[in-house]
Amino acid sequence: MKIPPVKGTRDFYPPQMAIRNWIIDGWKQVSVRNGFEEYDGPIFELLQMYQIKSGDEIVEQLFSLQDRGGRDLAIRPEITPTLARMVNQQINALPRPIKWFSVPRLCRAERPQKGRLREFFQWNVDIIGVDRSTADAEVILTTLDYLRMVGLTNRDVQAKISSRKLLAAVLRGVGIPEEKLNSLYAVLDKKAKLPAETFEAMLAEQVPDSNQARVIQDFMVARSVEDVESLVDFDDDIQNAIMNLKIVFHTLDLMGVSDYCVFDPGIVRGLAYYTGVVFEVHDVVGELRAICGGGRYDNLLRDFGGPRIPATGMGMGDAVLEILLAEKGLLERQVPKPQLEYYVTCADAIFTKDIFTITAKIRETGHSAAFNYGLWLEPSGTCEAPSLSKQLKDAAKQNASKCVIIGQEYADKRELVIKDMTKDQPSQAQVGVDQFLSDLT
Ligand code: HAM
């Protein structure tokens, strides 16, 4: 019986692995050039860690287990709680600001669908210890720096930016009690994902007063920060939240990415811990779920038993990103094809032993090299080799850049024939074996 893979998981055969590696290498490269250092944590944590502050949706999606001592554990559905725990643990020893990135493998027991899996990779960048909006802008800039590097333009993706603080101030302003805010965020976050009537029914359940509900709805479709100013009465909280947003947009403008950014108060974020500027990047067509999401979470470290240290960051999954890059033809063009540098062949079976010694020496210099497995060599010297043309065909199949041919020249003058396979008309040159090997180092 053939055992199938688990629903919502992926097998990475070499072509898929090449894509995964290319995506992750890009994430790491952009993290480093934006000044982030890499960290990681364990793949499972105590279950209670996610019950503190991630929100009901994430808790419902946990893969949980019990260890032999009866402790309740969960496979990480996100790395932000681990980050908060790790920072709290060494709070006095860590130089601040902390600018860290990570690429964890995460698991969420979601219903698998396009771009939504039960196991995926997620790039995280976080800045801890900076309350200024500059840090929020830096996180958004780093995100866009990557998306721009892989060839996505502002016609493909858009960063939608809003503020939980502003939303909270508006909700308080219309009279929503503090204790209802978190459950209301979860409903508002679903606005773009649900049919209008379903959303309105859910909102009416939480906010039965139709006047209150109307102001909330109007706020969520406001086109600009200025529109919001005309919608609600100004208080210090609103003024402060609007100023933070203006600084973020201004900084992003100076950094040259404002053409990717829009204000969108419909962005609420599903996770419970956000407290300030929030953002998501979406495909412009709006076909896919968010490519990434993040924002400011100034209370999470305190909620995890540490001091109140401000923090902001984002997470980008590989699944939606890969779908979008494939749709735009950007994978085909950029993911490197498997490439072999040297394929070592012989024109006569008597050179079989030289194939092994020369291949090993090429590999020792750090270059890749292969040979045909039809070769046969017994300690007595009895040997066999496929024809040279068969070996060369195999080299082409393996996409080798160069073929090394060991033939009569080697017996006469210790010279190899090097055939360049990268050109339409392969060219050949002869070179002494010692010279060839020393040129490789
Ligand atoms: P999140 O919105 O839950 O945020 O996830 C961020 C991104 O991870 C999503 O936009 C999506 O690309 C990807 N993602 C989430 N769930 C799945 C899934 N089931 N399958 C495939 N991809 C998925 C967080 O996780 C926050 N911890 C991000 C953060 C870091 N905020 C501050 N720092």
Short mmCIF file of C-alpha atoms in Angstrom, two decimals, residues 35 236 393:
data_model
loop_
_atom_site.label_atom_id
_atom_site.label_comp_id
_atom_site.label_asym_id
_atom_site.label_seq_id
_atom_site.Cartn_x
_atom_site.Cartn_y
_atom_site.Cartn_z
CA GLY A 35 20.50 45.20 9.32
CA ASP A 236 -5.36 62.83 21.73
CA LYS A 393 25.10 12.72 -23.97
#
